Every structure is written in structure tokens, then in C-alpha cells.
Amino acid sequence: MSTFTAFYTAWSDQLQQLLRQLCSAPKPPTTQDHLHHLNHLVNKVLSHYAEYYRVKAAAAERDVLDIFAAPWASAFEKSLHWIAGWRPTTVFHLVYTESSILFESHIVDILRGVRTGDLGDLSPTQFRRVSELQCETVKEENAITDELSEWQHSVSDLMGATPDVDKMIERLVTVVRKADDLRLRTLKRVVDLLTPQQALEFLIAAVELQQGIREWGMNQDRECNY
């Protein structure tokens, strides 16, 4: 087991503990203390993700090919990867899906003018800002994808008389770093557009999706190995 694989296992277990804290938080917040508690939990989860990318960046410097191989992930998780991780634009699909589900569940109250304050109650301004951020993220995502494609096409350079393998690996490390930076920035910027309650609900959905995919994938791998 690699050092990063061991780290990821412990990190994922801690993420599950954070999920339990998120789910047990008061929703909606009815006091100032509740509001402070929600903000604290949101920042705690974001810090946990930031720590993951900090350690991953160091691991990529040591062995970027191991990061692409992702031995800590199930086969199903790897099938969903974009440059050694989740695709940043997935965040927006999650926001729209969760908002739609909650909106439909509260439609009677909303028609009566009752504000729920949850993800189903996003304001027109919030929807516009999320849409604008999505467009920006798509552009950055495509640019990084193009950069990886250029790197892949340059593999023919290895057939030259004096191939500079170290330089190629450095370029790949840079691509992974850019992808991870976009992932974390997108997560933080979406959270910044939401109220504390909405941010909490969004993070619950995001962590449940991530952990659910991991659990299902690991179970599939175990069944295939029997």
C-alpha cells in the first residue's frame, strides 16, 4: 500500500465522520449559535478537502503516474475520473439536481409564498451566478483537457534520440495540479454563492455522492474478486 493510499483511506473515514456531523446539524438554523455552527461545519469540510489536495499535490510530485493509476480507488470510481479525479462541472449538475428535488418537494409551500431557505429556494440571483460560474468552469475544464491531449500527443517525442522523460513527467504533474486547483476552487466558489443552510445541504449531497460511488465500487470489486 502506497503512502497516499493509506492517507486516502484515513481521509475518507474522516470524511464519513464529517458527513454524520453535517447530517446532525440544525436545519434550518433558528438561532445565531446554529448559524455559527453551520458555518463552522462548512469550513471544516472545505478544509478537509483542501488538505486532501495538498497531500495529493505532494504525492504527484513524487509519482504522478501512481496518482493516475489511483490504486486507492475502485474500478467504478476510476471509470468516472477526469485527470485523476472528479470532473469539476459535476458540482453544477449536483446543485441543479438537489435544487430541483427540494423545489418539487416544497412546491405547495413555495406557491403560498413560504420561503424554505434550502437548496430548493435558490434566488434568481443565485441561479444566475451559478450559471455564470458554470460557464467559466467549463472553459477552464476544456483548456486543461486540451493541455492533457497535447501531452499525450507528445509521447512520440520519446522515440527521439534523447527523450526528455523528466520534462514530460513535470508537464503531467502541472496538468494534474491545474485540474485539482480547479476542483477545489469550484467547490469553494459554489459554497460562497450559497447561504450556510444551502451550503450544508450541498456538501451533504456531494459527500453522499462521493461516498456512495466509492462504497458501490468497492463492493463490485470484491464481488469480481470472488
PDB file of C-alpha atoms in Angstrom:
ATOM      1  CA  MET A   1       0.000   0.000   0.000  1.00  0.00           C
ATOM      2  CA  SER A   2       1.448   3.394  -1.032  1.00  0.00           C
ATOM      3  CA  THR A   3       1.710   6.269   1.412  1.00  0.00           C
ATOM      4  CA  PHE A   4      -1.011   8.198  -0.402  1.00  0.00           C
ATOM      5  CA  THR A   5      -3.315   5.167  -0.483  1.00  0.00           C
ATOM      6  CA  ALA A   6      -3.006   4.899   3.299  1.00  0.00           C
ATOM      7  CA  PHE A   7      -3.666   8.622   3.612  1.00  0.00           C
ATOM      8  CA  TYR A   8      -6.736   8.415   1.362  1.00  0.00           C
ATOM      9  CA  THR A   9      -8.226   5.559   3.387  1.00  0.00           C
ATOM     10  CA  ALA A  10      -7.889   7.553   6.612  1.00  0.00           C
ATOM     11  CA  TRP A  11      -9.068  10.747   4.895  1.00  0.00           C
ATOM     12  CA  SER A  12     -12.176   9.001   3.543  1.00  0.00           C
ATOM     13  CA  ASP A  13     -13.020   7.643   7.009  1.00  0.00           C
ATOM     14  CA  GLN A  14     -12.722  11.166   8.436  1.00  0.00           C
ATOM     15  CA  LEU A  15     -14.964  12.457   5.636  1.00  0.00           C
ATOM     16  CA  GLN A  16     -17.612   9.946   6.694  1.00  0.00           C
ATOM     17  CA  GLN A  17     -17.419  11.269  10.251  1.00  0.00           C
ATOM     18  CA  LEU A  18     -17.821  14.816   8.935  1.00  0.00           C
ATOM     19  CA  LEU A  19     -20.881  13.684   6.973  1.00  0.00           C
ATOM     20  CA  ARG A  20     -22.510  12.489  10.194  1.00  0.00           C
ATOM     21  CA  GLN A  21     -21.837  15.900  11.748  1.00  0.00           C
ATOM     22  CA  LEU A  22     -23.341  17.654   8.729  1.00  0.00           C
ATOM     23  CA  CYS A  23     -26.459  15.500   8.841  1.00  0.00           C
ATOM     24  CA  SER A  24     -26.992  16.107  12.560  1.00  0.00           C
ATOM     25  CA  ALA A  25     -26.662  19.903  12.279  1.00  0.00           C
ATOM     26  CA  PRO A  26     -29.791  22.021  12.920  1.00  0.00           C
ATOM     27  CA  LYS A  27     -31.662  22.731   9.684  1.00  0.00           C
ATOM     28  CA  PRO A  28     -32.886  25.383   9.304  1.00  0.00           C
ATOM     29  CA  PRO A  29     -30.765  27.371  11.743  1.00  0.00           C
ATOM     30  CA  THR A  30     -33.077  29.135  14.198  1.00  0.00           C
ATOM     31  CA  THR A  31     -30.514  30.921  16.363  1.00  0.00           C
ATOM     32  CA  GLN A  32     -27.261  32.772  15.863  1.00  0.00           C
ATOM     33  CA  ASP A  33     -25.435  29.884  17.530  1.00  0.00           C
ATOM     34  CA  HIS A  34     -26.961  27.494  14.997  1.00  0.00           C
ATOM     35  CA  LEU A  35     -25.762  29.739  12.183  1.00  0.00           C
ATOM     36  CA  HIS A  36     -22.225  29.866  13.569  1.00  0.00           C
ATOM     37  CA  HIS A  37     -22.281  26.078  13.930  1.00  0.00           C
ATOM     38  CA  LEU A  38     -23.312  25.600  10.280  1.00  0.00           C
ATOM     39  CA  ASN A  39     -20.564  27.964   9.110  1.00  0.00           C
ATOM     40  CA  HIS A  40     -18.043  26.091  11.241  1.00  0.00           C
ATOM     41  CA  LEU A  41     -19.059  22.723   9.755  1.00  0.00           C
ATOM     42  CA  VAL A  42     -18.966  24.047   6.181  1.00  0.00           C
ATOM     43  CA  ASN A  43     -15.465  25.473   6.705  1.00  0.00           C
ATOM     44  CA  LYS A  44     -14.388  22.227   8.371  1.00  0.00           C
ATOM     45  CA  VAL A  45     -15.405  20.177   5.324  1.00  0.00           C
ATOM     46  CA  LEU A  46     -13.763  22.607   2.900  1.00  0.00           C
ATOM     47  CA  SER A  47     -10.552  22.468   4.957  1.00  0.00           C
ATOM     48  CA  HIS A  48     -10.714  18.674   4.811  1.00  0.00           C
ATOM     49  CA  TYR A  49     -10.868  18.780   1.006  1.00  0.00           C
ATOM     50  CA  ALA A  50      -8.059  21.362   0.897  1.00  0.00           C
ATOM     51  CA  GLU A  51      -5.896  19.018   2.972  1.00  0.00           C
ATOM     52  CA  TYR A  52      -6.620  16.198   0.523  1.00  0.00           C
ATOM     53  CA  TYR A  53      -5.415  18.259  -2.432  1.00  0.00           C
ATOM     54  CA  ARG A  54      -2.363  19.479  -0.521  1.00  0.00           C
ATOM     55  CA  VAL A  55      -1.245  15.914   0.204  1.00  0.00           C
ATOM     56  CA  LYS A  56      -2.197  14.762  -3.292  1.00  0.00           C
ATOM     57  CA  ALA A  57      -0.039  17.505  -4.852  1.00  0.00           C
ATOM     58  CA  ALA A  58       2.964  16.307  -2.859  1.00  0.00           C
ATOM     59  CA  ALA A  59       2.252  12.702  -3.888  1.00  0.00           C
ATOM     60  CA  ALA A  60       2.010  13.747  -7.547  1.00  0.00           C
ATOM     61  CA  GLU A  61       5.440  15.366  -7.305  1.00  0.00           C
ATOM     62  CA  ARG A  62       6.832  12.032  -6.106  1.00  0.00           C
ATOM     63  CA  ASP A  63       4.966   9.762  -8.550  1.00  0.00           C
ATOM     64  CA  VAL A  64       2.343  11.312 -10.811  1.00  0.00           C
ATOM     65  CA  LEU A  65       1.749   8.031 -12.654  1.00  0.00           C
ATOM     66  CA  ASP A  66       0.649   6.424  -9.381  1.00  0.00           C
ATOM     67  CA  ILE A  67      -1.845   9.270  -8.973  1.00  0.00           C
ATOM     68  CA  PHE A  68      -3.276   8.481 -12.408  1.00  0.00           C
ATOM     69  CA  ALA A  69      -3.365   4.747 -11.623  1.00  0.00           C
ATOM     70  CA  ALA A  70      -5.289   5.571  -8.413  1.00  0.00           C
ATOM     71  CA  PRO A  71      -4.772   2.247  -6.605  1.00  0.00           C
ATOM     72  CA  TRP A  72      -6.924   3.532  -3.719  1.00  0.00           C
ATOM     73  CA  ALA A  73      -9.995   3.826  -5.978  1.00  0.00           C
ATOM     74  CA  SER A  74     -12.402   1.155  -7.207  1.00  0.00           C
ATOM     75  CA  ALA A  75     -12.703   0.324 -10.892  1.00  0.00           C
ATOM     76  CA  PHE A  76     -16.056   2.134 -10.977  1.00  0.00           C
ATOM     77  CA  GLU A  77     -14.544   5.284  -9.440  1.00  0.00           C
ATOM     78  CA  LYS A  78     -11.705   5.226 -11.971  1.00  0.00           C
ATOM     79  CA  SER A  79     -14.204   4.974 -14.833  1.00  0.00           C
ATOM     80  CA  LEU A  80     -15.618   8.339 -13.721  1.00  0.00           C
ATOM     81  CA  HIS A  81     -12.266  10.085 -13.354  1.00  0.00           C
ATOM     82  CA  TRP A  82     -11.236  13.156 -15.307  1.00  0.00           C
ATOM     83  CA  ILE A  83      -7.481  13.758 -14.925  1.00  0.00           C
ATOM     84  CA  ALA A  84      -7.113  11.714 -11.727  1.00  0.00           C
ATOM     85  CA  GLY A  85     -10.251  12.967 -10.025  1.00  0.00           C
ATOM     86  CA  TRP A  86     -13.844  14.100 -10.379  1.00  0.00           C
ATOM     87  CA  ARG A  87     -14.879  16.448 -13.164  1.00  0.00           C
ATOM     88  CA  PRO A  88     -15.374  19.989 -11.741  1.00  0.00           C
ATOM     89  CA  THR A  89     -18.578  20.611 -13.680  1.00  0.00           C
ATOM     90  CA  THR A  90     -20.173  17.708 -11.760  1.00  0.00           C
ATOM     91  CA  VAL A  91     -20.684  20.225  -8.964  1.00  0.00           C
ATOM     92  CA  PHE A  92     -23.209  22.189 -11.025  1.00  0.00           C
ATOM     93  CA  HIS A  93     -25.211  19.121 -12.022  1.00  0.00           C
ATOM     94  CA  LEU A  94     -25.418  18.287  -8.320  1.00  0.00           C
ATOM     95  CA  VAL A  95     -26.631  21.779  -7.397  1.00  0.00           C
ATOM     96  CA  TYR A  96     -29.320  21.749 -10.090  1.00  0.00           C
ATOM     97  CA  THR A  97     -30.445  18.205  -9.239  1.00  0.00           C
ATOM     98  CA  GLU A  98     -30.692  18.801  -5.491  1.00  0.00           C
ATOM     99  CA  SER A  99     -32.385  22.160  -6.019  1.00  0.00           C
ATOM    100  CA  SER A 100     -34.962  20.585  -8.337  1.00  0.00           C
ATOM    101  CA  ILE A 101     -35.719  17.728  -5.925  1.00  0.00           C
ATOM    102  CA  LEU A 102     -36.204  20.055  -2.961  1.00  0.00           C
ATOM    103  CA  PHE A 103     -38.184  22.575  -5.017  1.00  0.00           C
ATOM    104  CA  GLU A 104     -40.654  19.874  -6.086  1.00  0.00           C
ATOM    105  CA  SER A 105     -40.994  18.589  -2.517  1.00  0.00           C
ATOM    106  CA  HIS A 106     -41.855  22.107  -1.258  1.00  0.00           C
ATOM    107  CA  ILE A 107     -43.827  23.335  -4.268  1.00  0.00           C
ATOM    108  CA  VAL A 108     -47.064  23.861  -2.309  1.00  0.00           C
ATOM    109  CA  ASP A 109     -45.312  25.967   0.341  1.00  0.00           C
ATOM    110  CA  ILE A 110     -43.407  27.929  -2.297  1.00  0.00           C
ATOM    111  CA  LEU A 111     -46.638  28.727  -4.199  1.00  0.00           C
ATOM    112  CA  ARG A 112     -48.042  30.038  -0.922  1.00  0.00           C
ATOM    113  CA  GLY A 113     -45.064  32.357  -0.617  1.00  0.00           C
ATOM    114  CA  VAL A 114     -43.398  30.412   2.187  1.00  0.00           C
ATOM    115  CA  ARG A 115     -39.582  30.568   1.994  1.00  0.00           C
ATOM    116  CA  THR A 116     -37.872  27.290   2.872  1.00  0.00           C
ATOM    117  CA  GLY A 117     -34.315  28.660   2.800  1.00  0.00           C
ATOM    118  CA  ASP A 118     -32.900  25.389   1.474  1.00  0.00           C
ATOM    119  CA  LEU A 119     -31.336  24.465  -1.885  1.00  0.00           C
ATOM    120  CA  GLY A 120     -34.817  24.335  -3.395  1.00  0.00           C
ATOM    121  CA  ASP A 121     -35.174  28.019  -2.554  1.00  0.00           C
ATOM    122  CA  LEU A 122     -32.314  29.458  -4.621  1.00  0.00           C
ATOM    123  CA  SER A 123     -32.917  33.060  -5.634  1.00  0.00           C
ATOM    124  CA  PRO A 124     -32.819  34.229  -9.285  1.00  0.00           C
ATOM    125  CA  THR A 125     -29.530  35.980  -8.489  1.00  0.00           C
ATOM    126  CA  GLN A 126     -28.051  32.767  -7.113  1.00  0.00           C
ATOM    127  CA  PHE A 127     -29.139  30.811 -10.202  1.00  0.00           C
ATOM    128  CA  ARG A 128     -27.583  33.442 -12.455  1.00  0.00           C
ATOM    129  CA  ARG A 129     -24.291  33.420 -10.558  1.00  0.00           C
ATOM    130  CA  VAL A 130     -24.179  29.613 -10.526  1.00  0.00           C
ATOM    131  CA  SER A 131     -24.799  29.591 -14.283  1.00  0.00           C
ATOM    132  CA  GLU A 132     -22.041  32.152 -14.872  1.00  0.00           C
ATOM    133  CA  LEU A 133     -19.616  30.164 -12.744  1.00  0.00           C
ATOM    134  CA  GLN A 134     -20.534  27.010 -14.642  1.00  0.00           C
ATOM    135  CA  CYS A 135     -19.641  28.672 -17.949  1.00  0.00           C
ATOM    136  CA  GLU A 136     -16.290  29.823 -16.553  1.00  0.00           C
ATOM    137  CA  THR A 137     -15.576  26.344 -15.191  1.00  0.00           C
ATOM    138  CA  VAL A 138     -16.437  24.646 -18.490  1.00  0.00           C
ATOM    139  CA  LYS A 139     -13.910  26.873 -20.266  1.00  0.00           C
ATOM    140  CA  GLU A 140     -11.170  26.093 -17.740  1.00  0.00           C
ATOM    141  CA  GLU A 141     -12.010  22.392 -17.780  1.00  0.00           C
ATOM    142  CA  ASN A 142     -11.789  22.284 -21.570  1.00  0.00           C
ATOM    143  CA  ALA A 143      -8.473  24.149 -21.554  1.00  0.00           C
ATOM    144  CA  ILE A 144      -6.963  21.641 -19.125  1.00  0.00           C
ATOM    145  CA  THR A 145      -8.355  18.747 -21.181  1.00  0.00           C
ATOM    146  CA  ASP A 146      -6.654  20.208 -24.254  1.00  0.00           C
ATOM    147  CA  GLU A 147      -3.413  20.505 -22.307  1.00  0.00           C
ATOM    148  CA  LEU A 148      -3.570  16.815 -21.379  1.00  0.00           C
ATOM    149  CA  SER A 149      -4.299  15.912 -25.015  1.00  0.00           C
ATOM    150  CA  GLU A 150      -1.220  17.843 -26.114  1.00  0.00           C
ATOM    151  CA  TRP A 151       0.832  15.975 -23.532  1.00  0.00           C
ATOM    152  CA  GLN A 152      -0.499  12.640 -24.784  1.00  0.00           C
ATOM    153  CA  HIS A 153       0.290  13.527 -28.395  1.00  0.00           C
ATOM    154  CA  SER A 154       3.837  14.475 -27.385  1.00  0.00           C
ATOM    155  CA  VAL A 155       4.537  10.865 -26.347  1.00  0.00           C
ATOM    156  CA  SER A 156       6.010  10.406 -29.831  1.00  0.00           C
ATOM    157  CA  ASP A 157       8.911  12.558 -28.602  1.00  0.00           C
ATOM    158  CA  LEU A 158      10.008   9.590 -26.524  1.00  0.00           C
ATOM    159  CA  MET A 159      11.056   7.883 -29.755  1.00  0.00           C
ATOM    160  CA  GLY A 160      13.709  10.553 -30.340  1.00  0.00           C
ATOM    161  CA  ALA A 161      17.405  10.129 -29.817  1.00  0.00           C
ATOM    162  CA  THR A 162      17.487  11.859 -26.422  1.00  0.00           C
ATOM    163  CA  PRO A 163      13.978  11.820 -24.954  1.00  0.00           C
ATOM    164  CA  ASP A 164      13.488  14.187 -22.003  1.00  0.00           C
ATOM    165  CA  VAL A 165      11.300  11.948 -19.854  1.00  0.00           C
ATOM    166  CA  ASP A 166      11.701  14.107 -16.742  1.00  0.00           C
ATOM    167  CA  LYS A 167      10.379  17.146 -18.582  1.00  0.00           C
ATOM    168  CA  MET A 168       7.351  15.192 -19.807  1.00  0.00           C
ATOM    169  CA  ILE A 169       6.587  13.994 -16.296  1.00  0.00           C
ATOM    170  CA  GLU A 170       6.883  17.557 -14.984  1.00  0.00           C
ATOM    171  CA  ARG A 171       4.333  18.676 -17.566  1.00  0.00           C
ATOM    172  CA  LEU A 172       1.951  15.945 -16.455  1.00  0.00           C
ATOM    173  CA  VAL A 173       2.354  16.993 -12.815  1.00  0.00           C
ATOM    174  CA  THR A 174       1.420  20.527 -13.861  1.00  0.00           C
ATOM    175  CA  VAL A 175      -1.729  19.290 -15.612  1.00  0.00           C
ATOM    176  CA  VAL A 176      -2.829  17.368 -12.503  1.00  0.00           C
ATOM    177  CA  ARG A 177      -2.107  20.390 -10.321  1.00  0.00           C
ATOM    178  CA  LYS A 178      -4.265  22.608 -12.544  1.00  0.00           C
ATOM    179  CA  ALA A 179      -7.099  20.064 -12.523  1.00  0.00           C
ATOM    180  CA  ASP A 180      -7.040  19.734  -8.742  1.00  0.00           C
ATOM    181  CA  ASP A 181      -6.861  23.506  -8.303  1.00  0.00           C
ATOM    182  CA  LEU A 182      -9.967  23.860 -10.473  1.00  0.00           C
ATOM    183  CA  ARG A 183     -11.766  21.148  -8.494  1.00  0.00           C
ATOM    184  CA  LEU A 184     -11.127  22.828  -5.145  1.00  0.00           C
ATOM    185  CA  ARG A 185     -11.766  26.355  -6.431  1.00  0.00           C
ATOM    186  CA  THR A 186     -15.073  25.294  -7.974  1.00  0.00           C
ATOM    187  CA  LEU A 187     -16.200  23.652  -4.743  1.00  0.00           C
ATOM    188  CA  LYS A 188     -15.334  26.746  -2.698  1.00  0.00           C
ATOM    189  CA  ARG A 189     -16.858  29.214  -5.164  1.00  0.00           C
ATOM    190  CA  VAL A 190     -20.160  27.336  -5.294  1.00  0.00           C
ATOM    191  CA  VAL A 191     -20.298  27.234  -1.491  1.00  0.00           C
ATOM    192  CA  ASP A 192     -19.629  31.001  -1.436  1.00  0.00           C
ATOM    193  CA  LEU A 193     -22.756  31.547  -3.542  1.00  0.00           C
ATOM    194  CA  LEU A 194     -24.973  29.721  -1.047  1.00  0.00           C
ATOM    195  CA  THR A 195     -26.378  30.515   2.376  1.00  0.00           C
ATOM    196  CA  PRO A 196     -24.971  28.460   5.297  1.00  0.00           C
ATOM    197  CA  GLN A 197     -28.010  26.155   5.225  1.00  0.00           C
ATOM    198  CA  GLN A 198     -27.797  25.698   1.460  1.00  0.00           C
ATOM    199  CA  ALA A 199     -24.034  25.123   1.639  1.00  0.00           C
ATOM    200  CA  LEU A 200     -24.574  22.467   4.303  1.00  0.00           C
ATOM    201  CA  GLU A 201     -27.174  20.682   2.181  1.00  0.00           C
ATOM    202  CA  PHE A 202     -24.968  20.905  -0.894  1.00  0.00           C
ATOM    203  CA  LEU A 203     -21.981  19.413   0.940  1.00  0.00           C
ATOM    204  CA  ILE A 204     -24.138  16.614   2.360  1.00  0.00           C
ATOM    205  CA  ALA A 205     -25.243  15.735  -1.191  1.00  0.00           C
ATOM    206  CA  ALA A 206     -21.667  15.976  -2.509  1.00  0.00           C
ATOM    207  CA  VAL A 207     -20.177  13.773   0.208  1.00  0.00           C
ATOM    208  CA  GLU A 208     -23.014  11.249  -0.009  1.00  0.00           C
ATOM    209  CA  LEU A 209     -22.489  11.008  -3.765  1.00  0.00           C
ATOM    210  CA  GLN A 210     -18.735  10.557  -3.380  1.00  0.00           C
ATOM    211  CA  GLN A 211     -19.036   8.002  -0.581  1.00  0.00           C
ATOM    212  CA  GLY A 212     -21.897   6.195  -2.298  1.00  0.00           C
ATOM    213  CA  ILE A 213     -19.913   5.794  -5.506  1.00  0.00           C
ATOM    214  CA  ARG A 214     -16.920   4.577  -3.520  1.00  0.00           C
ATOM    215  CA  GLU A 215     -18.935   2.052  -1.492  1.00  0.00           C
ATOM    216  CA  TRP A 216     -20.736   0.655  -4.541  1.00  0.00           C
ATOM    217  CA  GLY A 217     -17.476   0.427  -6.488  1.00  0.00           C
ATOM    218  CA  MET A 218     -15.623  -1.333  -3.679  1.00  0.00           C
ATOM    219  CA  ASN A 219     -18.463  -3.848  -3.323  1.00  0.00           C
ATOM    220  CA  GLN A 220     -18.353  -4.534  -7.062  1.00  0.00           C
ATOM    221  CA  ASP A 221     -14.575  -5.078  -6.899  1.00  0.00           C
ATOM    222  CA  ARG A 222     -14.975  -7.522  -4.007  1.00  0.00           C
ATOM    223  CA  GLU A 223     -17.649  -9.490  -5.897  1.00  0.00           C
ATOM    224  CA  CYS A 224     -15.452  -9.657  -9.005  1.00  0.00           C
ATOM    225  CA  ASN A 225     -12.556 -10.980  -6.945  1.00  0.00           C
ATOM    226  CA  TYR A 226     -14.555 -13.886  -5.529  1.00  0.00           C
TER     227      TYR A 226
END
